[in-house]
Short mmCIF file of C-alpha atoms and ligand atoms in Angstrom, two decimals:
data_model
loop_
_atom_site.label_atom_id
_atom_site.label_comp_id
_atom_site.label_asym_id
_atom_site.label_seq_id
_atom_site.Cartn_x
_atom_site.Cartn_y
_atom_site.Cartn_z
CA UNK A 739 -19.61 -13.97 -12.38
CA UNK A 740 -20.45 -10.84 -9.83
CA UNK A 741 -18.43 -7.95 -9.49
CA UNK A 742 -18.08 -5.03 -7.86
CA UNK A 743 -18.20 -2.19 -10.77
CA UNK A 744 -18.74 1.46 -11.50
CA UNK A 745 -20.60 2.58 -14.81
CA UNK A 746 -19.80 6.26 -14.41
CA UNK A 747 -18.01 7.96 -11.75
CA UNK A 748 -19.76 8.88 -8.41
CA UNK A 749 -20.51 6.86 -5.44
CA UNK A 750 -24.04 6.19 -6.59
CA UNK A 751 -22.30 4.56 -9.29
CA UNK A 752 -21.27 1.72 -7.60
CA UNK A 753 -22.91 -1.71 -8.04
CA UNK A 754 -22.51 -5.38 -7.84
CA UNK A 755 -22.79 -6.76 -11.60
CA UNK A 756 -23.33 -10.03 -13.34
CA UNK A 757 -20.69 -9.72 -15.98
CA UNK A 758 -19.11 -12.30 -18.51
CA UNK A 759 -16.38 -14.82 -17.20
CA UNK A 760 -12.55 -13.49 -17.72
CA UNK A 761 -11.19 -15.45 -20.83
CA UNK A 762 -7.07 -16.34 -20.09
CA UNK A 763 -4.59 -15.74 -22.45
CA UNK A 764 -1.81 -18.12 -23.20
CA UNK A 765 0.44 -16.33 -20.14
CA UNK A 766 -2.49 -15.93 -17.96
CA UNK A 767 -4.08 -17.34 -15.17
CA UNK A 768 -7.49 -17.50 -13.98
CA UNK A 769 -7.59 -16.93 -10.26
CA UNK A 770 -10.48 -17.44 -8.02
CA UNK A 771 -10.81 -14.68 -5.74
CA UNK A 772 -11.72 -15.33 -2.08
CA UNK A 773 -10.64 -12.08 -0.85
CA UNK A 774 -10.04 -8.22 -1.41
CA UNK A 775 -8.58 -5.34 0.30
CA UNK A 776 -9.48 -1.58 -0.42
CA UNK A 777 -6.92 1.14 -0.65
CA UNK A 778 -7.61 4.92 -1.62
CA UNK A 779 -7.09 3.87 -5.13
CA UNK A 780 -10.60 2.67 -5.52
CA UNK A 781 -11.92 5.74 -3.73
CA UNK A 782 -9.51 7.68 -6.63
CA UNK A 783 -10.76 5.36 -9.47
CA UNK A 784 -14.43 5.88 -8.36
CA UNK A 785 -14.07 9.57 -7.87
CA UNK A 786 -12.72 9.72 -11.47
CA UNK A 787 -9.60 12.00 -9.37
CA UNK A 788 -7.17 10.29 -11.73
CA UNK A 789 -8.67 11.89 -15.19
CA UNK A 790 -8.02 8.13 -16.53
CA UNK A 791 -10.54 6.87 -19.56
CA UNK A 792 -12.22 3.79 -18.26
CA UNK A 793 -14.58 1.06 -20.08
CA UNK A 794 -17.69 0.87 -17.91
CA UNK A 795 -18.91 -1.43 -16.36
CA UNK A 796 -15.04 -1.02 -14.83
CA UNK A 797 -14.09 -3.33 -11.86
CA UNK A 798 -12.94 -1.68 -8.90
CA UNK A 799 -9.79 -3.31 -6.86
CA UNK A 800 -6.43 -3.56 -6.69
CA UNK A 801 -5.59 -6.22 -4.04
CA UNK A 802 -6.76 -9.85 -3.55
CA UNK A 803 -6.12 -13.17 -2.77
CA UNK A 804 -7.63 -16.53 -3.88
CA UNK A 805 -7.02 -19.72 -5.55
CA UNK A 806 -5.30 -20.90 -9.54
CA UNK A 807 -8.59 -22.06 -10.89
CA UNK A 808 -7.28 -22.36 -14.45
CA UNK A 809 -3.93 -21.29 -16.51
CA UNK A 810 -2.68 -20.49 -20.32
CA UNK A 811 -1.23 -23.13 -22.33
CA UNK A 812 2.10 -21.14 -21.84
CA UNK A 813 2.03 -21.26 -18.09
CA UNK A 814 4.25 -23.73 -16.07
CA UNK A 815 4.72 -24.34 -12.66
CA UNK A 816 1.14 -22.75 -10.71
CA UNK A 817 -0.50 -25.98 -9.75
CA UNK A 818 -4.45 -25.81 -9.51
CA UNK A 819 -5.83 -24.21 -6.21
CA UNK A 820 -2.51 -22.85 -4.93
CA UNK A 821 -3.18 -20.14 -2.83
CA UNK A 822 -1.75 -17.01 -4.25
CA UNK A 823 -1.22 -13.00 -3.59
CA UNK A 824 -1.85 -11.05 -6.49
CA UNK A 825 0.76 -8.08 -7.36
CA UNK A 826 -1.76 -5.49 -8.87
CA UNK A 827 1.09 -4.14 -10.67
CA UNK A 828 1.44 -4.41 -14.66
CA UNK A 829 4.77 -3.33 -16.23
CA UNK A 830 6.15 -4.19 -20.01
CA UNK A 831 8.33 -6.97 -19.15
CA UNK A 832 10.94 -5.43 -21.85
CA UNK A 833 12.05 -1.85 -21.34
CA UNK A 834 15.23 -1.36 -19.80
CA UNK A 835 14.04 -1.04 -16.58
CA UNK A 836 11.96 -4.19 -16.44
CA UNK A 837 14.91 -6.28 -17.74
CA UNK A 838 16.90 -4.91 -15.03
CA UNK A 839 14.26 -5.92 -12.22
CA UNK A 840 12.70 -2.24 -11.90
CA UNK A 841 9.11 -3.05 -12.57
CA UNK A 842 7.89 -0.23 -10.78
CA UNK A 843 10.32 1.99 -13.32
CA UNK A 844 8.37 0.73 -16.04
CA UNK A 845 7.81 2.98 -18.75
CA UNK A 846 4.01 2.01 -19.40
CA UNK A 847 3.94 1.11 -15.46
CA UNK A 848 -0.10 0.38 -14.74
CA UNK A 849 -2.21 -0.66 -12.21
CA UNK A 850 -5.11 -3.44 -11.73
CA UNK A 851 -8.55 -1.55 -10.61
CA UNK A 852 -6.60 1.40 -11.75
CA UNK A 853 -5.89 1.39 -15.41
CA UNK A 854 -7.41 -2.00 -15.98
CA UNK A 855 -10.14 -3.87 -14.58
CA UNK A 856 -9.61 -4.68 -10.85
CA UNK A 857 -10.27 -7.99 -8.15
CA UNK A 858 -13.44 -7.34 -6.40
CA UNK A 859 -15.19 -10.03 -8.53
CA UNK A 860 -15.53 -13.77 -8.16
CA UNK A 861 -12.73 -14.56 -10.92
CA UNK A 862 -9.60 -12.32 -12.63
CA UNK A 863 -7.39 -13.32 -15.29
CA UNK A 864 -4.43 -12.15 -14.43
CA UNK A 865 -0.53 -12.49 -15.82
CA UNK A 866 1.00 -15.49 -14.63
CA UNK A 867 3.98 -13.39 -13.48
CA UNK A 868 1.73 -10.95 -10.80
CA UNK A 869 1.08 -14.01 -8.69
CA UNK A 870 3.05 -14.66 -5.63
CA UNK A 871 2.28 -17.79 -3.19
CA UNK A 872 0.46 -16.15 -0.08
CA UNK A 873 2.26 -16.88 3.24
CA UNK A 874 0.75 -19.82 5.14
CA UNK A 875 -0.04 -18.64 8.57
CA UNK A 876 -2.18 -16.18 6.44
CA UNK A 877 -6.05 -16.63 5.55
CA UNK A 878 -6.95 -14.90 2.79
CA UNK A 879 -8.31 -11.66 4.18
CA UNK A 880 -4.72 -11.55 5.91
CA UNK A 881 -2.90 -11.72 2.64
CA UNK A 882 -5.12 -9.40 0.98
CA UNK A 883 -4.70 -6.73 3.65
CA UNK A 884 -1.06 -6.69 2.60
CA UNK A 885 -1.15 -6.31 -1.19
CA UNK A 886 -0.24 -2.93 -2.24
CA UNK A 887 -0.06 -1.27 1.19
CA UNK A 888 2.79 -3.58 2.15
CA UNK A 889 4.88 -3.71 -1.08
CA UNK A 890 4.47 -0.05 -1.14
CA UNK A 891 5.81 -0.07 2.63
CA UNK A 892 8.65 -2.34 2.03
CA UNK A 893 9.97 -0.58 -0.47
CA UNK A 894 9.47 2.70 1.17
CA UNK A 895 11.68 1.63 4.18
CA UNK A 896 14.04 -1.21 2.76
CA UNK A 897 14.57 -0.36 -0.95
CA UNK A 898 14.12 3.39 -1.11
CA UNK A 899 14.90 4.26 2.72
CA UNK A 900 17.85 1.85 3.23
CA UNK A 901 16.68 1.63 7.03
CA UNK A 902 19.39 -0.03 8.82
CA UNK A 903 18.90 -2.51 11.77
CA UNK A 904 18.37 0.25 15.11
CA UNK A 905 17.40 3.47 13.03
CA UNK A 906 14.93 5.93 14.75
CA UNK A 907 12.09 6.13 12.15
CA UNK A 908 9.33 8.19 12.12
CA UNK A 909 5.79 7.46 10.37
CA UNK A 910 2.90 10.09 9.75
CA UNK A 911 -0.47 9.32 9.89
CA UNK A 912 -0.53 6.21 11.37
CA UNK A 913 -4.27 4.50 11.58
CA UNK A 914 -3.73 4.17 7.34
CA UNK A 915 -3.60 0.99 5.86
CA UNK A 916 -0.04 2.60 4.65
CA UNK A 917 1.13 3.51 7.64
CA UNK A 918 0.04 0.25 9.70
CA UNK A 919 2.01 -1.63 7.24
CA UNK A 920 5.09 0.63 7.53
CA UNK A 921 4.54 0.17 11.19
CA UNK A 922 4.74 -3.97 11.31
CA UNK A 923 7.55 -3.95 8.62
CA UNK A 924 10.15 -1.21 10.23
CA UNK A 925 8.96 -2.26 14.04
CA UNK A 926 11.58 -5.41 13.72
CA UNK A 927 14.43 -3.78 12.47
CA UNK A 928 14.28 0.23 13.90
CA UNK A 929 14.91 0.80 16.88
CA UNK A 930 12.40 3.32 17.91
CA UNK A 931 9.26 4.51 16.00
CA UNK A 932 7.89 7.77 16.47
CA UNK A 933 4.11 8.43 14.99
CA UNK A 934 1.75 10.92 13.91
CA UNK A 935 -1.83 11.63 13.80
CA UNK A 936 -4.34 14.31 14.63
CA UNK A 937 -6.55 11.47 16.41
CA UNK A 938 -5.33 10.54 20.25
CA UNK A 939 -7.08 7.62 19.91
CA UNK A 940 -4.90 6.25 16.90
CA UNK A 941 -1.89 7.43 18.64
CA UNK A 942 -2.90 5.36 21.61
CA UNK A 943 -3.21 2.68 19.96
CA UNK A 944 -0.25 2.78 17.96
CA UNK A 945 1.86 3.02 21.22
CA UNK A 946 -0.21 -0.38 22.77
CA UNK A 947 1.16 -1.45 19.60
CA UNK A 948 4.76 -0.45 20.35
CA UNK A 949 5.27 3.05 19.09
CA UNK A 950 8.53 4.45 21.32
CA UNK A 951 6.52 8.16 20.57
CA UNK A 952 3.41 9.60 19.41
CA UNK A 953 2.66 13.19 18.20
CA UNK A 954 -0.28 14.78 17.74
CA UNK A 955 0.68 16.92 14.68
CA UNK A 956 -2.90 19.24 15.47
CA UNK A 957 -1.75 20.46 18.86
CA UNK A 958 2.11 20.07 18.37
CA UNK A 959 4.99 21.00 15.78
CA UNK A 960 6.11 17.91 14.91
CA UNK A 961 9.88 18.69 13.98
CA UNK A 962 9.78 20.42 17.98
CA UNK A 963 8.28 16.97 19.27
CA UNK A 964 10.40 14.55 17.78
CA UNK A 965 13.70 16.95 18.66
CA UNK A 966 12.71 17.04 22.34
CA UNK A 967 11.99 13.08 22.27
CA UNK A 968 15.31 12.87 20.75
CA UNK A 969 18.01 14.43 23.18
CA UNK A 970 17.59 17.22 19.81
CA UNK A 971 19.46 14.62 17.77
CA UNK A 972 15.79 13.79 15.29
CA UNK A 973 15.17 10.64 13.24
CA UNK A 974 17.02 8.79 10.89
CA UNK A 975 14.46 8.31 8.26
CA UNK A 976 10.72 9.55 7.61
CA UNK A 977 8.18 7.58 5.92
CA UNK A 978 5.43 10.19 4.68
CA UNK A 979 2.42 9.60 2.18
CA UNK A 980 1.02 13.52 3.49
CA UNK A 981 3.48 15.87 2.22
CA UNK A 982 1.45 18.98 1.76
CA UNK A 983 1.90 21.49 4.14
CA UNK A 984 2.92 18.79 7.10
CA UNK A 985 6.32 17.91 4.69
CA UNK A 986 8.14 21.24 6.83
CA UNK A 987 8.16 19.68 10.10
CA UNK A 988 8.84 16.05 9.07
CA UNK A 989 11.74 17.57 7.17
CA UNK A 990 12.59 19.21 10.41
CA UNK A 991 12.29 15.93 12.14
CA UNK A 992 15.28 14.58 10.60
CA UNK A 993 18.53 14.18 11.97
CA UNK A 994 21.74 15.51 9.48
CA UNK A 995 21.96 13.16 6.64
CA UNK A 996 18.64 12.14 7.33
CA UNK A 997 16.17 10.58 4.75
CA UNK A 998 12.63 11.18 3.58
CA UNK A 999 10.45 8.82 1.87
CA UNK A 1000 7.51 10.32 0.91
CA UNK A 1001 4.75 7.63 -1.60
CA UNK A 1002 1.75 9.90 -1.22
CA UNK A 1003 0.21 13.59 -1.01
CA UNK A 1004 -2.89 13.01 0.76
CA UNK A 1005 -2.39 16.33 2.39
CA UNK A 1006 -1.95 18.54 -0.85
CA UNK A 1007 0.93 17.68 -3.55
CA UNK A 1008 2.08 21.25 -3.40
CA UNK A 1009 4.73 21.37 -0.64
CA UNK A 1010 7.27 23.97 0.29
CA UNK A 1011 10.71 23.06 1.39
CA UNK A 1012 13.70 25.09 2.80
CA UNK A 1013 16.11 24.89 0.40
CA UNK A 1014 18.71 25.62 2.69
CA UNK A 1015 17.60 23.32 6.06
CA UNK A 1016 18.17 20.00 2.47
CA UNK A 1017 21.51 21.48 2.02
CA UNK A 1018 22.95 22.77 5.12
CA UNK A 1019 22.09 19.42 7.26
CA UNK A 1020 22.46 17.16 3.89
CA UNK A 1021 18.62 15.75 4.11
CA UNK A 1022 17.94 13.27 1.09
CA UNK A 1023 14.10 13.66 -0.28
CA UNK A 1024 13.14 10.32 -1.77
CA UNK A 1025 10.27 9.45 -4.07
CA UNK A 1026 8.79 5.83 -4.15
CA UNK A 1027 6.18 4.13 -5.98
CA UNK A 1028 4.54 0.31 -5.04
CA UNK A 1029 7.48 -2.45 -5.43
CA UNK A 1030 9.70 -4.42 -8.59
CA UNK A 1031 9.12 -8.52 -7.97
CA UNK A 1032 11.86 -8.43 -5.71
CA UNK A 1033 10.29 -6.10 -3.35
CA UNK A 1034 7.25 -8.08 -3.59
CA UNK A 1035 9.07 -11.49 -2.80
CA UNK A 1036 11.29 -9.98 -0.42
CA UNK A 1037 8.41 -8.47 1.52
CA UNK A 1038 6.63 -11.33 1.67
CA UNK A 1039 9.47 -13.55 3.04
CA UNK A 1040 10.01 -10.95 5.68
CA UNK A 1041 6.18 -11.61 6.71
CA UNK A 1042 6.20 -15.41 6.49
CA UNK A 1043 9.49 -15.40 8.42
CA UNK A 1044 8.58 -13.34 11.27
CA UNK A 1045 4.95 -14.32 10.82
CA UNK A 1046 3.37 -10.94 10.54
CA UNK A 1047 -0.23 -10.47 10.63
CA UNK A 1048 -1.67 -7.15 9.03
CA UNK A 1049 -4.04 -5.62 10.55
CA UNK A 1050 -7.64 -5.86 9.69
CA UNK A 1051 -9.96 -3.34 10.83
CA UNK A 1052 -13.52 -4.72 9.58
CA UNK A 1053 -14.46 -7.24 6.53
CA UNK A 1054 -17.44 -6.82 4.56
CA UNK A 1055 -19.60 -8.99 1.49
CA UNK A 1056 -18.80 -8.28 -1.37
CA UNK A 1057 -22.50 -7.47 -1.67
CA UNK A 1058 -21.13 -4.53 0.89
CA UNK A 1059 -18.60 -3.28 -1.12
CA UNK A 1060 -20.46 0.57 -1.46
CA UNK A 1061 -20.60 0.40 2.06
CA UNK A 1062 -16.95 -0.99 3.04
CA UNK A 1063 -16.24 2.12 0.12
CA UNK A 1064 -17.70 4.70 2.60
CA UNK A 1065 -16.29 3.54 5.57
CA UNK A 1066 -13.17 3.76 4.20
CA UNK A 1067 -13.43 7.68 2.62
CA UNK A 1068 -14.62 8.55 6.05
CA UNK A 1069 -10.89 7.59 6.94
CA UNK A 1070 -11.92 6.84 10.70
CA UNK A 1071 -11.11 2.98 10.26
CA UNK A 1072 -7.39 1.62 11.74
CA UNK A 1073 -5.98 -1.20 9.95
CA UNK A 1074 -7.29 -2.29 5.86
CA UNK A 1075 -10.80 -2.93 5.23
CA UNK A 1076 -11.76 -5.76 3.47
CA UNK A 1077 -13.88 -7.88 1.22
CA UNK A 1078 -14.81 -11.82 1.68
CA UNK A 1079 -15.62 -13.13 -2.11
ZN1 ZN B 1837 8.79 -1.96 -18.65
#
């Protein structure tokens, strides 16, 4: 079967490979892949920015979609060719924080394309227990563009944030797969969205998308903006994947007794905070990491329900994978770039 690998680290490293068909184990299932989405992950992986130990050729990818070609002799219940979503995440199954439906607790918690081989390639054997059925109305390029972005989302604003129906939420860098999916998921329930970016071209399109507010966080302090957009009052809840030196003024954002949900550092993971701005207006800081199975299931009954479509911004070959790569480290894309297998 093809793949798309790296055997060393380095963009020239990047190749489509004939490699050996995956081999199922009795709990596994042998998906056929029809379609991938990139996150900064793979750009990570690639880069070798993780310091992980890989086995080259390594497959690249943590999201994709595609059909049960095969299964274990243990597996029940995943009739052939059902479409399903693949949940790239790989936890124990028996610490205490598995049993208790915390998967993303998980002491050994891993990730496909990360620690393991990924899903750019033609087939995967995968646990029986990461696949999900993938919403209808979706094809699947659509359910591949909400893989990790949108359980990471969900769980940002639902599980982690507790946003409550008519909150005033505020998401940075929006043009992000991240932040797109934050976007669709909170725009039902909030009741206004504020959002950041140092392009006026995202921004404008965020607000023909139904952002209430947009800042430009290169020309304007963006605790000053949201406080004058707010009658002074701020937000109820950030959703940040920056931090870095931006964390201040989303901090200063916040209304009192305001959270922060931060699932990223793509602006430096050193970030100062004013010890006595968390204290004195009783701001909660809140770390969050992709989604258990319930976030996964929950998420995806939100976007079956309400028929949410993510938001593509180009597909590519798989035989275009180094190029779909680039496109997406040059970080001027809006919406997840994908792969057709
Ligand atoms: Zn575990």
């Amino acid at each position: 079967m093809r793949a798309v690998t790296i055997d060393g680290y380095g963009f020239e490293n990047v190749a489509v490979r004939e490699l050996p068909e995956p081999e199922p184990g009795p709990h596994d299932v042998v998906v056929r892949l029809r379609a991938g989405a990139l996150n900064h992950l793979d750009l990570w992986t690639l880069e070798d920015a993780l310091g992980l130990e890989h086995d080259f050729p390594h497959i690249l990818g943590a999201d994709g979609t595609g059909e049960v070609e095969a299964v274990g002799s243990e597996v029940r219940g995943l009739p052939l060719r059902s479409r399903v979503l693949i949940d790239p995440a790989l936890s124990c199954g028996a610490c205490e924080f598995c049993r208790a439906g915390e998967q993303s607790l998980c002491t050994t918690f891993r990730m496909m394309g990360e620690h393991s081989d990924g899903l750019f390639a033609e087939r995967a054997a995968v646990p029986a227990r990461n696949l999900h059925p993938l919403p209808a109305h979706l094809s699947y390029e659509e359910g591949a563009a909400l893989g990790t972005t949108f359980i990471t989302a969900y769980r940002m604003l639902f599980t982690r944030g507790r946003l409550q129906p008519g909150e005033w939420v505020l998401i940075t860098g929006i043009g992000g797969g991240l932040a797109l999916s934050l976007f669709q998921l909170a725009k039902p329930v909030a009741g206004k969205i504020f959002v950041t970016s140092s392009s006026d071209e995202k921004l404008q399109r965020a607000m023909e998308l139904g952002a209430d507010g947009a800042v430009n966080y290169e020309n304007e302090d963006v605790g000053k903006a949201i406080r004058a957009s707010t009658s002074k009052r701020g937000v109820d809840l950030v959703v940040d994947s920056a931090a870095g030196d931006s964390l201040g003024g989303s901090l200063r954002a916040l209304r009192k007794g305001g959270r922060l949900v931060t699932a990223g550092a793509t602006a430096g993971s050193p970030a100062s905070l004013d010890v006595r701005r968390l204290f004195w207006n009783q701001l909660e800081v809140i770390g969050s990491t992709m989604g258990s199975v319930r976030d996964v299931s929950n998420m995806l009954r939100m976007v079956a329900g309400i028929e949410i479509r993510p938001i593509v911004h180009r597909t590519y070959g798989l035989d275009d994978a180094l190029a779909a790569l680039r496109e997406l480290k040059a970080g001027d894309h809006f919406g997840k770039i994908v792969l057709t297998i």
